[in-house]
């Protein structure tokens, strides 16, 4: 990264952010940037600079961009760029008396910020109720590293992050405040992350593929001792989940056989299994189902009523 000119990463981030804002506007049926009113909430960090430079790009595309500076240490180059592109800058006292904005860009606090918002940021947000929010990197006010929420924070419709996802994008309750998360590649070389999130392609790669000579026993037999006369739906749900085609054969043992066989006629009865599922809706039979499955010496999935039996 030492070979990059100074400010190159911020310019890449700003460009990605500006195009994400345009995409968000179009996704709401508002067309592109031209003629739209956009307000930037700008703190003292680099994400405030990202917002300002993105605002300059949007202004050059015909948007009417206004920056509300929430710090006297806002990024000087970004402020100058926005003004040069025709945007306006305000600080101290803000007003929306004659302005309806189409989108708010949250550049208040970046990844180095603490949970919660300062009163001036809360006051600025209170002037903009109901307006869609695009957050820069993370919603301001959430705990970036743990996903915790403590105090006031931004709830975004879209969060545009750079280089890689952060823990708060993946861990609730902060993840719920991110809205849709859009990742922008700005050319960072990053170490292996502390947490990972499986995408659809990752899950697909984990699904076993049957060998050409595979049969029901080589593909695995799963047995279920779940459900009861009181909760037959639990048996039907669990068996239907097991019977999606990944296992070679599915066995069911329990008092909800009539329900299960009606909807899954290919499921067979008692016998040896290579894994057991027990507990869902088992009611009074949970203890015996768990005891049997544990004695079998094969892998178990333990749910619901049988979880209580573990403490016995």
Tab-separated table of N, CA and C in Angstrom, residues 130-294:
chain	number	residue	atom	x	y	z
A	130	UNK	N	-37.456	9.720	9.447
A	130	UNK	CA	-38.085	9.049	8.313
A	130	UNK	C	-37.325	9.111	7.014
A	131	UNK	N	-36.175	9.792	6.983
A	131	UNK	CA	-35.399	9.885	5.741
A	131	UNK	C	-34.434	8.708	5.683
A	132	UNK	N	-34.374	7.985	4.561
A	132	UNK	CA	-33.465	6.841	4.455
A	132	UNK	C	-32.022	7.238	4.731
A	133	UNK	N	-31.291	6.345	5.397
A	133	UNK	CA	-29.920	6.623	5.825
A	133	UNK	C	-28.956	5.650	5.165
A	134	UNK	N	-27.882	6.184	4.611
A	134	UNK	CA	-26.758	5.382	4.134
A	134	UNK	C	-25.592	5.651	5.070
A	135	UNK	N	-25.124	4.614	5.776
A	135	UNK	CA	-24.018	4.779	6.712
A	135	UNK	C	-22.691	4.474	6.036
A	136	UNK	N	-21.680	5.216	6.440
A	136	UNK	CA	-20.330	5.027	5.916
A	136	UNK	C	-19.589	4.048	6.824
A	137	UNK	N	-19.262	2.912	6.311
A	137	UNK	CA	-18.502	1.851	6.990
A	137	UNK	C	-19.322	1.124	8.053
A	138	UNK	N	-19.846	1.844	9.050
A	138	UNK	CA	-20.695	1.233	10.071
A	138	UNK	C	-21.737	2.257	10.508
A	139	UNK	N	-22.879	1.821	10.998
A	139	UNK	CA	-23.816	2.800	11.559
A	139	UNK	C	-23.186	3.466	12.785
A	140	UNK	N	-23.194	4.755	12.825
A	140	UNK	CA	-22.572	5.466	13.944
A	140	UNK	C	-23.264	5.106	15.258
A	141	UNK	N	-22.436	4.868	16.278
A	141	UNK	CA	-22.958	4.614	17.605
A	141	UNK	C	-23.001	3.162	18.014
A	142	UNK	N	-22.778	2.212	17.086
A	142	UNK	CA	-22.750	0.802	17.473
A	142	UNK	C	-21.321	0.420	17.857
A	143	UNK	N	-21.179	-0.678	18.594
A	143	UNK	CA	-19.844	-1.175	18.917
A	143	UNK	C	-19.342	-2.013	17.751
A	144	UNK	N	-18.317	-1.544	17.089
A	144	UNK	CA	-17.841	-2.169	15.858
A	144	UNK	C	-17.291	-3.566	16.115
A	145	UNK	N	-16.572	-3.761	17.210
A	145	UNK	CA	-15.854	-5.009	17.440
A	145	UNK	C	-16.697	-6.122	18.051
A	146	UNK	N	-17.797	-5.763	18.725
A	146	UNK	CA	-18.597	-6.794	19.400
A	146	UNK	C	-20.017	-6.921	18.879
A	147	UNK	N	-20.480	-5.931	18.119
A	147	UNK	CA	-21.863	-5.950	17.670
A	147	UNK	C	-22.853	-5.510	18.730
A	148	UNK	N	-22.351	-5.019	19.862
A	148	UNK	CA	-23.247	-4.565	20.928
A	148	UNK	C	-23.759	-3.156	20.641
A	149	UNK	N	-24.869	-2.841	21.263
A	149	UNK	CA	-25.464	-1.513	21.153
A	149	UNK	C	-25.666	-0.978	22.565
A	150	UNK	N	-25.142	0.207	22.832
A	150	UNK	CA	-25.257	0.800	24.151
A	150	UNK	C	-25.510	2.291	23.989
A	151	UNK	N	-26.768	2.682	24.021
A	151	UNK	CA	-27.106	4.080	23.843
A	151	UNK	C	-27.603	4.370	22.440
A	152	UNK	N	-27.708	5.648	22.122
A	152	UNK	CA	-28.229	6.085	20.833
A	152	UNK	C	-27.302	5.642	19.701
A	153	UNK	N	-27.882	5.300	18.578
A	153	UNK	CA	-27.092	4.892	17.411
A	153	UNK	C	-27.926	5.111	16.164
A	154	UNK	N	-27.267	5.088	15.030
A	154	UNK	CA	-27.929	5.213	13.739
A	154	UNK	C	-28.504	3.862	13.341
A	155	UNK	N	-29.698	3.879	12.780
A	155	UNK	CA	-30.266	2.696	12.146
A	155	UNK	C	-30.302	2.969	10.650
A	156	UNK	N	-29.470	2.258	9.911
A	156	UNK	CA	-29.271	2.548	8.491
A	156	UNK	C	-30.166	1.682	7.614
A	157	UNK	N	-30.479	2.203	6.440
A	157	UNK	CA	-31.118	1.400	5.405
A	157	UNK	C	-30.056	0.662	4.589
A	158	UNK	N	-28.899	1.288	4.452
A	158	UNK	CA	-27.774	0.714	3.709
A	158	UNK	C	-26.493	1.107	4.418
A	159	UNK	N	-25.596	0.165	4.601
A	159	UNK	CA	-24.264	0.448	5.122
A	159	UNK	C	-23.249	0.086	4.055
A	160	UNK	N	-22.407	1.031	3.703
A	160	UNK	CA	-21.365	0.811	2.689
A	160	UNK	C	-20.042	0.693	3.416
A	161	UNK	N	-19.449	-0.488	3.360
A	161	UNK	CA	-18.193	-0.716	4.071
A	161	UNK	C	-17.081	-1.023	3.087
A	162	UNK	N	-15.847	-0.929	3.541
A	162	UNK	CA	-14.704	-0.956	2.638
A	162	UNK	C	-13.704	-2.026	3.045
A	163	UNK	N	-13.212	-2.761	2.067
A	163	UNK	CA	-12.147	-3.743	2.295
A	163	UNK	C	-12.651	-5.072	2.794
A	164	UNK	N	-13.370	-5.065	3.919
A	164	UNK	CA	-13.883	-6.300	4.502
A	164	UNK	C	-15.031	-5.964	5.440
A	165	UNK	N	-15.849	-6.960	5.732
A	165	UNK	CA	-16.891	-6.766	6.729
A	165	UNK	C	-16.266	-6.667	8.115
A	166	UNK	N	-16.925	-5.910	8.974
A	166	UNK	CA	-16.521	-5.774	10.370
A	166	UNK	C	-17.466	-6.605	11.234
A	167	UNK	N	-17.049	-6.942	12.466
A	167	UNK	CA	-17.928	-7.763	13.314
A	167	UNK	C	-19.343	-7.216	13.458
A	168	UNK	N	-19.495	-5.890	13.546
A	168	UNK	CA	-20.827	-5.324	13.746
A	168	UNK	C	-21.750	-5.553	12.557
A	169	UNK	N	-21.190	-5.881	11.387
A	169	UNK	CA	-22.034	-6.186	10.234
A	169	UNK	C	-22.627	-7.584	10.324
A	170	UNK	N	-22.036	-8.417	11.181
A	170	UNK	CA	-22.421	-9.826	11.243
A	170	UNK	C	-23.068	-10.208	12.561
A	171	UNK	N	-22.828	-9.427	13.608
A	171	UNK	CA	-23.275	-9.789	14.952
A	171	UNK	C	-24.406	-8.869	15.406
A	172	UNK	N	-25.521	-9.471	15.783
A	172	UNK	CA	-26.620	-8.685	16.349
A	172	UNK	C	-26.301	-8.278	17.778
A	173	UNK	N	-26.887	-7.181	18.247
A	173	UNK	CA	-27.941	-6.381	17.600
A	173	UNK	C	-27.448	-5.344	16.592
A	174	UNK	N	-26.145	-5.091	16.542
A	174	UNK	CA	-25.657	-4.057	15.618
A	174	UNK	C	-25.946	-4.417	14.165
A	175	UNK	N	-25.866	-5.697	13.831
A	175	UNK	CA	-26.109	-6.102	12.441
A	175	UNK	C	-27.493	-5.682	11.974
A	176	UNK	N	-28.459	-5.704	12.891
A	176	UNK	CA	-29.816	-5.301	12.524
A	176	UNK	C	-29.895	-3.808	12.237
A	177	UNK	N	-28.949	-3.043	12.774
A	177	UNK	CA	-28.930	-1.598	12.536
A	177	UNK	C	-28.233	-1.238	11.230
A	178	UNK	N	-27.609	-2.217	10.571
A	178	UNK	CA	-26.838	-1.938	9.358
A	178	UNK	C	-27.703	-1.880	8.109
A	179	UNK	N	-28.903	-2.459	8.162
A	179	UNK	CA	-29.677	-2.583	6.939
A	179	UNK	C	-28.956	-3.507	5.968
A	180	UNK	N	-29.054	-3.202	4.693
A	180	UNK	CA	-28.294	-3.940	3.685
A	180	UNK	C	-26.834	-3.509	3.761
A	181	UNK	N	-25.917	-4.465	3.735
A	181	UNK	CA	-24.487	-4.146	3.791
A	181	UNK	C	-23.877	-4.346	2.408
A	182	UNK	N	-23.249	-3.304	1.894
A	182	UNK	CA	-22.592	-3.366	0.584
A	182	UNK	C	-21.090	-3.208	0.781
A	183	UNK	N	-20.332	-4.192	0.324
A	183	UNK	CA	-18.882	-4.189	0.479
A	183	UNK	C	-18.224	-3.604	-0.765
A	184	UNK	N	-17.337	-2.628	-0.556
A	184	UNK	CA	-16.599	-1.999	-1.651
A	184	UNK	C	-15.131	-2.393	-1.524
A	185	UNK	N	-14.587	-2.970	-2.577
A	185	UNK	CA	-13.173	-3.357	-2.597
A	185	UNK	C	-12.339	-2.129	-2.948
A	186	UNK	N	-11.469	-1.723	-2.018
A	186	UNK	CA	-10.616	-0.558	-2.289
A	186	UNK	C	-9.140	-0.964	-2.374
A	187	UNK	N	-8.882	-2.272	-2.506
A	187	UNK	CA	-7.521	-2.732	-2.722
A	187	UNK	C	-6.705	-2.964	-1.476
A	188	UNK	N	-7.350	-3.192	-0.340
A	188	UNK	CA	-6.611	-3.447	0.894
A	188	UNK	C	-6.103	-4.878	0.945
A	189	UNK	N	-4.930	-5.070	1.527
A	189	UNK	CA	-4.429	-6.413	1.828
A	189	UNK	C	-4.623	-6.644	3.320
A	190	UNK	N	-5.466	-7.600	3.643
A	190	UNK	CA	-5.901	-7.756	5.021
A	190	UNK	C	-5.539	-9.125	5.572
A	191	UNK	N	-5.302	-9.220	6.882
A	191	UNK	CA	-5.026	-10.527	7.493
A	191	UNK	C	-6.306	-11.358	7.569
A	192	UNK	N	-6.147	-12.614	7.940
A	192	UNK	CA	-7.305	-13.493	8.094
A	192	UNK	C	-8.219	-12.918	9.185
A	193	UNK	N	-9.514	-12.854	8.924
A	193	UNK	CA	-10.420	-12.230	9.897
A	193	UNK	C	-10.645	-13.101	11.122
A	194	UNK	N	-11.072	-12.438	12.205
A	194	UNK	CA	-11.344	-13.153	13.453
A	194	UNK	C	-12.643	-13.934	13.380
A	195	UNK	N	-13.599	-13.466	12.586
A	195	UNK	CA	-14.861	-14.181	12.406
A	195	UNK	C	-15.147	-14.288	10.917
A	196	UNK	N	-15.937	-15.268	10.551
A	196	UNK	CA	-16.305	-15.471	9.161
A	196	UNK	C	-17.812	-15.658	9.068
A	197	UNK	N	-18.369	-15.270	7.946
A	197	UNK	CA	-19.785	-15.464	7.673
A	197	UNK	C	-19.917	-16.274	6.397
A	198	UNK	N	-20.654	-17.366	6.477
A	198	UNK	CA	-20.836	-18.212	5.301
A	198	UNK	C	-21.842	-17.590	4.348
A	199	UNK	N	-21.436	-17.446	3.103
A	199	UNK	CA	-22.347	-17.016	2.056
A	199	UNK	C	-22.937	-18.246	1.383
A	200	UNK	N	-23.885	-18.007	0.476
A	200	UNK	CA	-24.582	-19.124	-0.165
A	200	UNK	C	-23.602	-20.071	-0.867
A	201	UNK	N	-22.601	-19.512	-1.526
A	201	UNK	CA	-21.637	-20.358	-2.246
A	201	UNK	C	-20.807	-21.197	-1.282
A	202	UNK	N	-20.501	-20.639	-0.104
A	202	UNK	CA	-19.742	-21.397	0.898
A	202	UNK	C	-20.543	-22.588	1.399
A	203	UNK	N	-21.815	-22.357	1.669
A	203	UNK	CA	-22.683	-23.449	2.136
A	203	UNK	C	-22.806	-24.524	1.059
A	204	UNK	N	-22.950	-24.090	-0.195
A	204	UNK	CA	-23.063	-25.066	-1.290
A	204	UNK	C	-21.827	-25.946	-1.377
A	205	UNK	N	-20.658	-25.375	-1.113
A	205	UNK	CA	-19.427	-26.160	-1.165
A	205	UNK	C	-19.349	-27.188	-0.040
A	206	UNK	N	-20.059	-26.927	1.062
A	206	UNK	CA	-20.036	-27.850	2.199
A	206	UNK	C	-21.006	-29.020	2.049
A	207	UNK	N	-21.933	-28.903	1.124
A	207	UNK	CA	-22.921	-29.978	0.940
A	207	UNK	C	-22.230	-31.176	0.301
A	208	UNK	N	-22.325	-32.364	0.904
A	208	UNK	CA	-21.652	-33.544	0.344
A	208	UNK	C	-22.263	-33.962	-0.989
A	209	UNK	N	-21.403	-34.382	-1.904
A	209	UNK	CA	-21.851	-34.891	-3.198
A	209	UNK	C	-21.792	-36.410	-3.186
A	210	UNK	N	-22.900	-37.077	-3.483
A	210	UNK	CA	-22.873	-38.553	-3.497
A	210	UNK	C	-21.893	-39.088	-4.539
A	211	UNK	N	-21.164	-40.122	-4.149
A	211	UNK	CA	-20.264	-40.785	-5.102
A	211	UNK	C	-21.088	-41.584	-6.111
A	212	UNK	N	-20.523	-41.832	-7.300
A	212	UNK	CA	-21.276	-42.592	-8.316
A	212	UNK	C	-21.744	-43.955	-7.813
A	213	UNK	N	-20.967	-44.573	-6.924
A	213	UNK	CA	-21.352	-45.889	-6.395
A	213	UNK	C	-21.976	-45.780	-5.002
A	214	UNK	N	-22.409	-44.589	-4.630
A	214	UNK	CA	-22.982	-44.389	-3.306
A	214	UNK	C	-24.325	-45.076	-3.149
A	215	UNK	N	-24.665	-45.430	-1.910
A	215	UNK	CA	-25.961	-46.030	-1.603
A	215	UNK	C	-26.448	-45.449	-0.278
A	216	UNK	N	-27.606	-45.888	0.142
A	216	UNK	CA	-28.232	-45.227	1.288
A	216	UNK	C	-27.406	-45.325	2.559
A	217	UNK	N	-26.642	-46.410	2.720
A	217	UNK	CA	-25.853	-46.535	3.939
A	217	UNK	C	-24.556	-45.723	3.859
A	218	UNK	N	-23.958	-45.667	2.677
A	218	UNK	CA	-22.740	-44.869	2.554
A	218	UNK	C	-23.038	-43.375	2.631
A	219	UNK	N	-24.241	-42.979	2.299
A	219	UNK	CA	-24.627	-41.575	2.374
A	219	UNK	C	-25.107	-41.194	3.763
A	220	UNK	N	-25.314	-42.160	4.622
A	220	UNK	CA	-25.662	-41.864	6.008
A	220	UNK	C	-27.126	-42.094	6.329
A	221	UNK	N	-27.358	-42.691	7.493
A	221	UNK	CA	-28.710	-42.937	7.984
A	221	UNK	C	-28.922	-42.079	9.231
A	222	UNK	N	-29.934	-41.250	9.203
A	222	UNK	CA	-30.247	-40.408	10.348
A	222	UNK	C	-31.554	-40.880	10.974
A	223	UNK	N	-31.551	-40.999	12.297
A	223	UNK	CA	-32.750	-41.407	13.003
A	223	UNK	C	-33.276	-40.279	13.870
A	224	UNK	N	-34.582	-40.206	14.003
A	224	UNK	CA	-35.210	-39.151	14.803
A	224	UNK	C	-36.163	-39.757	15.826
A	225	UNK	N	-35.946	-39.385	17.083
A	225	UNK	CA	-36.883	-39.709	18.163
A	225	UNK	C	-37.408	-38.382	18.699
A	226	UNK	N	-38.407	-37.872	18.033
A	226	UNK	CA	-38.928	-36.534	18.308
A	226	UNK	C	-40.444	-36.563	18.253
A	227	UNK	N	-41.052	-35.487	18.706
A	227	UNK	CA	-42.490	-35.356	18.643
A	227	UNK	C	-43.208	-36.210	19.662
A	228	UNK	N	-44.499	-36.024	19.724
A	228	UNK	CA	-45.340	-36.756	20.657
A	228	UNK	C	-46.786	-36.592	20.213
A	229	UNK	N	-47.677	-37.282	20.915
A	229	UNK	CA	-49.096	-37.106	20.603
A	229	UNK	C	-49.530	-35.666	20.853
A	230	UNK	N	-48.898	-35.021	21.830
A	230	UNK	CA	-49.221	-33.631	22.140
A	230	UNK	C	-48.655	-32.674	21.097
A	231	UNK	N	-47.440	-32.976	20.597
A	231	UNK	CA	-46.764	-32.090	19.638
A	231	UNK	C	-46.363	-32.866	18.379
A	232	UNK	N	-47.330	-33.350	17.603
A	232	UNK	CA	-46.963	-34.096	16.388
A	232	UNK	C	-46.311	-33.214	15.329
A	233	UNK	N	-46.620	-31.926	15.350
A	233	UNK	CA	-46.017	-31.027	14.360
A	233	UNK	C	-44.512	-30.933	14.492
A	234	UNK	N	-44.002	-31.081	15.722
A	234	UNK	CA	-42.547	-31.041	15.907
A	234	UNK	C	-41.888	-32.207	15.189
A	235	UNK	N	-42.530	-33.372	15.245
A	235	UNK	CA	-41.993	-34.544	14.538
A	235	UNK	C	-42.029	-34.323	13.038
A	236	UNK	N	-43.150	-33.810	12.548
A	236	UNK	CA	-43.277	-33.588	11.108
A	236	UNK	C	-42.245	-32.589	10.615
A	237	UNK	N	-42.033	-31.520	11.371
A	237	UNK	CA	-41.055	-30.509	10.967
A	237	UNK	C	-39.643	-31.076	10.954
A	238	UNK	N	-39.266	-31.792	12.014
A	238	UNK	CA	-37.909	-32.322	12.108
A	238	UNK	C	-37.645	-33.376	11.038
A	239	UNK	N	-38.604	-34.275	10.849
A	239	UNK	CA	-38.414	-35.334	9.850
A	239	UNK	C	-38.371	-34.747	8.447
A	240	UNK	N	-39.225	-33.804	8.163
A	240	UNK	CA	-39.218	-33.184	6.829
A	240	UNK	C	-37.895	-32.484	6.559
A	241	UNK	N	-37.313	-31.867	7.612
A	241	UNK	CA	-36.002	-31.249	7.437
A	241	UNK	C	-34.915	-32.260	7.160
A	242	UNK	N	-34.965	-33.387	7.865
A	242	UNK	CA	-33.953	-34.431	7.660
A	242	UNK	C	-34.114	-35.106	6.313
A	243	UNK	N	-35.335	-35.097	5.788
A	243	UNK	CA	-35.651	-35.848	4.584
A	243	UNK	C	-35.574	-34.980	3.331
A	244	UNK	N	-34.568	-34.119	3.275
A	244	UNK	CA	-34.421	-33.225	2.118
A	244	UNK	C	-33.583	-33.826	1.000
A	245	UNK	N	-33.047	-35.022	1.208
A	245	UNK	CA	-32.275	-35.675	0.159
A	245	UNK	C	-30.800	-35.794	0.433
A	246	UNK	N	-30.296	-35.182	1.513
A	246	UNK	CA	-28.874	-35.272	1.803
A	246	UNK	C	-28.523	-36.585	2.485
A	247	UNK	N	-29.384	-37.031	3.364
A	247	UNK	CA	-29.147	-38.315	4.032
A	247	UNK	C	-29.593	-39.461	3.122
A	248	UNK	N	-28.907	-40.601	3.267
A	248	UNK	CA	-29.272	-41.756	2.448
A	248	UNK	C	-30.597	-42.369	2.869
A	249	UNK	N	-30.887	-42.342	4.163
A	249	UNK	CA	-32.136	-42.902	4.660
A	249	UNK	C	-32.502	-42.195	5.965
A	250	UNK	N	-33.782	-42.050	6.212
A	250	UNK	CA	-34.280	-41.405	7.417
A	250	UNK	C	-35.172	-42.377	8.169
A	251	UNK	N	-34.907	-42.514	9.467
A	251	UNK	CA	-35.734	-43.357	10.342
A	251	UNK	C	-36.510	-42.454	11.306
A	252	UNK	N	-37.729	-42.906	11.635
A	252	UNK	CA	-38.496	-42.189	12.656
A	252	UNK	C	-39.021	-43.165	13.692
A	253	UNK	N	-38.833	-42.813	14.963
A	253	UNK	CA	-39.356	-43.595	16.079
A	253	UNK	C	-40.103	-42.637	16.998
A	254	UNK	N	-41.379	-42.872	17.201
A	254	UNK	CA	-42.143	-41.989	18.069
A	254	UNK	C	-43.627	-42.179	17.913
A	255	UNK	N	-44.382	-41.409	18.676
A	255	UNK	CA	-45.828	-41.582	18.705
A	255	UNK	C	-46.558	-40.737	17.666
A	256	UNK	N	-45.809	-40.033	16.829
A	256	UNK	CA	-46.430	-39.236	15.770
A	256	UNK	C	-46.242	-39.882	14.404
A	257	UNK	N	-46.109	-41.215	14.379
A	257	UNK	CA	-45.818	-41.916	13.130
A	257	UNK	C	-46.868	-41.659	12.064
A	258	UNK	N	-48.126	-41.588	12.484
A	258	UNK	CA	-49.182	-41.400	11.493
A	258	UNK	C	-48.996	-40.082	10.739
A	259	UNK	N	-48.700	-39.022	11.474
A	259	UNK	CA	-48.453	-37.731	10.836
A	259	UNK	C	-47.231	-37.795	9.929
A	260	UNK	N	-46.166	-38.359	10.439
A	260	UNK	CA	-44.912	-38.404	9.694
A	260	UNK	C	-45.069	-39.193	8.401
A	261	UNK	N	-45.658	-40.394	8.482
A	261	UNK	CA	-45.769	-41.257	7.291
A	261	UNK	C	-46.723	-40.668	6.252
A	262	UNK	N	-47.696	-39.905	6.718
A	262	UNK	CA	-48.640	-39.314	5.775
A	262	UNK	C	-47.936	-38.328	4.846
A	263	UNK	N	-46.981	-37.611	5.386
A	263	UNK	CA	-46.293	-36.589	4.596
A	263	UNK	C	-44.923	-37.042	4.087
A	264	UNK	N	-44.351	-38.060	4.705
A	264	UNK	CA	-43.039	-38.573	4.298
A	264	UNK	C	-43.110	-40.103	4.230
A	265	UNK	N	-43.818	-40.656	3.248
A	265	UNK	CA	-44.027	-42.107	3.219
A	265	UNK	C	-42.756	-42.930	3.043
A	266	UNK	N	-41.677	-42.311	2.569
A	266	UNK	CA	-40.429	-43.047	2.352
A	266	UNK	C	-39.618	-43.220	3.628
A	267	UNK	N	-39.990	-42.526	4.706
A	267	UNK	CA	-39.275	-42.654	5.973
A	267	UNK	C	-39.567	-44.029	6.581
A	268	UNK	N	-38.509	-44.675	7.116
A	268	UNK	CA	-38.651	-46.020	7.675
A	268	UNK	C	-38.660	-45.959	9.198
A	269	UNK	N	-38.868	-47.131	9.810
A	269	UNK	CA	-38.999	-47.186	11.254
A	269	UNK	C	-37.694	-47.454	11.979
A	270	UNK	N	-37.789	-48.044	13.153
A	270	UNK	CA	-36.661	-48.226	14.064
A	270	UNK	C	-35.560	-49.068	13.440
A	271	UNK	N	-34.332	-48.857	13.901
A	271	UNK	CA	-33.178	-49.599	13.425
A	271	UNK	C	-31.916	-48.809	13.703
A	272	UNK	N	-30.809	-49.297	13.190
A	272	UNK	CA	-29.538	-48.609	13.419
A	272	UNK	C	-29.466	-47.314	12.624
A	273	UNK	N	-28.808	-46.319	13.231
A	273	UNK	CA	-28.616	-45.025	12.573
A	273	UNK	C	-27.201	-44.552	12.837
A	274	UNK	N	-26.712	-43.708	11.955
A	274	UNK	CA	-25.363	-43.148	12.107
A	274	UNK	C	-25.384	-41.793	12.812
A	275	UNK	N	-26.570	-41.287	13.095
A	275	UNK	CA	-26.759	-40.075	13.884
A	275	UNK	C	-28.205	-40.051	14.350
A	276	UNK	N	-28.438	-39.475	15.539
A	276	UNK	CA	-29.786	-39.372	16.076
A	276	UNK	C	-30.138	-37.923	16.380
A	277	UNK	N	-31.400	-37.594	16.139
A	277	UNK	CA	-31.962	-36.299	16.511
A	277	UNK	C	-33.026	-36.563	17.567
A	278	UNK	N	-32.928	-35.894	18.702
A	278	UNK	CA	-33.871	-36.160	19.794
A	278	UNK	C	-34.338	-34.857	20.434
A	279	UNK	N	-35.546	-34.909	21.004
A	279	UNK	CA	-35.988	-33.844	21.893
A	279	UNK	C	-37.079	-32.928	21.401
A	280	UNK	N	-37.156	-32.643	20.113
A	280	UNK	CA	-38.127	-31.657	19.632
A	280	UNK	C	-39.552	-32.136	19.891
A	281	UNK	N	-40.259	-31.451	20.746
A	281	UNK	CA	-41.649	-31.801	21.030
A	281	UNK	C	-41.850	-33.144	21.672
A	282	UNK	N	-40.813	-33.687	22.320
A	282	UNK	CA	-40.903	-35.043	22.865
A	282	UNK	C	-41.684	-35.123	24.174
A	283	UNK	N	-41.858	-33.983	24.838
A	283	UNK	CA	-42.628	-33.935	26.088
A	283	UNK	C	-42.097	-34.958	27.081
A	284	UNK	N	-42.963	-35.849	27.595
A	284	UNK	CA	-42.556	-36.802	28.633
A	284	UNK	C	-41.578	-37.861	28.132
A	285	UNK	N	-41.443	-37.997	26.821
A	285	UNK	CA	-40.521	-38.990	26.277
A	285	UNK	C	-39.123	-38.479	26.034
A	286	UNK	N	-38.846	-37.233	26.435
A	286	UNK	CA	-37.551	-36.622	26.130
A	286	UNK	C	-36.407	-37.340	26.819
A	287	UNK	N	-36.590	-37.721	28.082
A	287	UNK	CA	-35.503	-38.375	28.832
A	287	UNK	C	-35.132	-39.712	28.225
A	288	UNK	N	-36.134	-40.523	27.911
A	288	UNK	CA	-35.848	-41.849	27.363
A	288	UNK	C	-35.259	-41.750	25.966
A	289	UNK	N	-35.702	-40.769	25.178
A	289	UNK	CA	-35.143	-40.598	23.833
A	289	UNK	C	-33.671	-40.227	23.914
A	290	UNK	N	-33.336	-39.340	24.850
A	290	UNK	CA	-31.946	-38.944	25.009
A	290	UNK	C	-31.096	-40.100	25.522
A	291	UNK	N	-31.609	-40.841	26.488
A	291	UNK	CA	-30.855	-41.968	27.039
A	291	UNK	C	-30.559	-42.998	25.965
A	292	UNK	N	-31.550	-43.313	25.128
A	292	UNK	CA	-31.333	-44.284	24.049
A	292	UNK	C	-30.268	-43.786	23.072
A	293	UNK	N	-30.409	-42.523	22.666
A	293	UNK	CA	-29.495	-41.992	21.658
A	293	UNK	C	-28.071	-41.915	22.191
A	294	UNK	N	-27.914	-41.547	23.449
A	294	UNK	CA	-26.560	-41.473	24.027
A	294	UNK	C	-25.935	-42.857	24.117
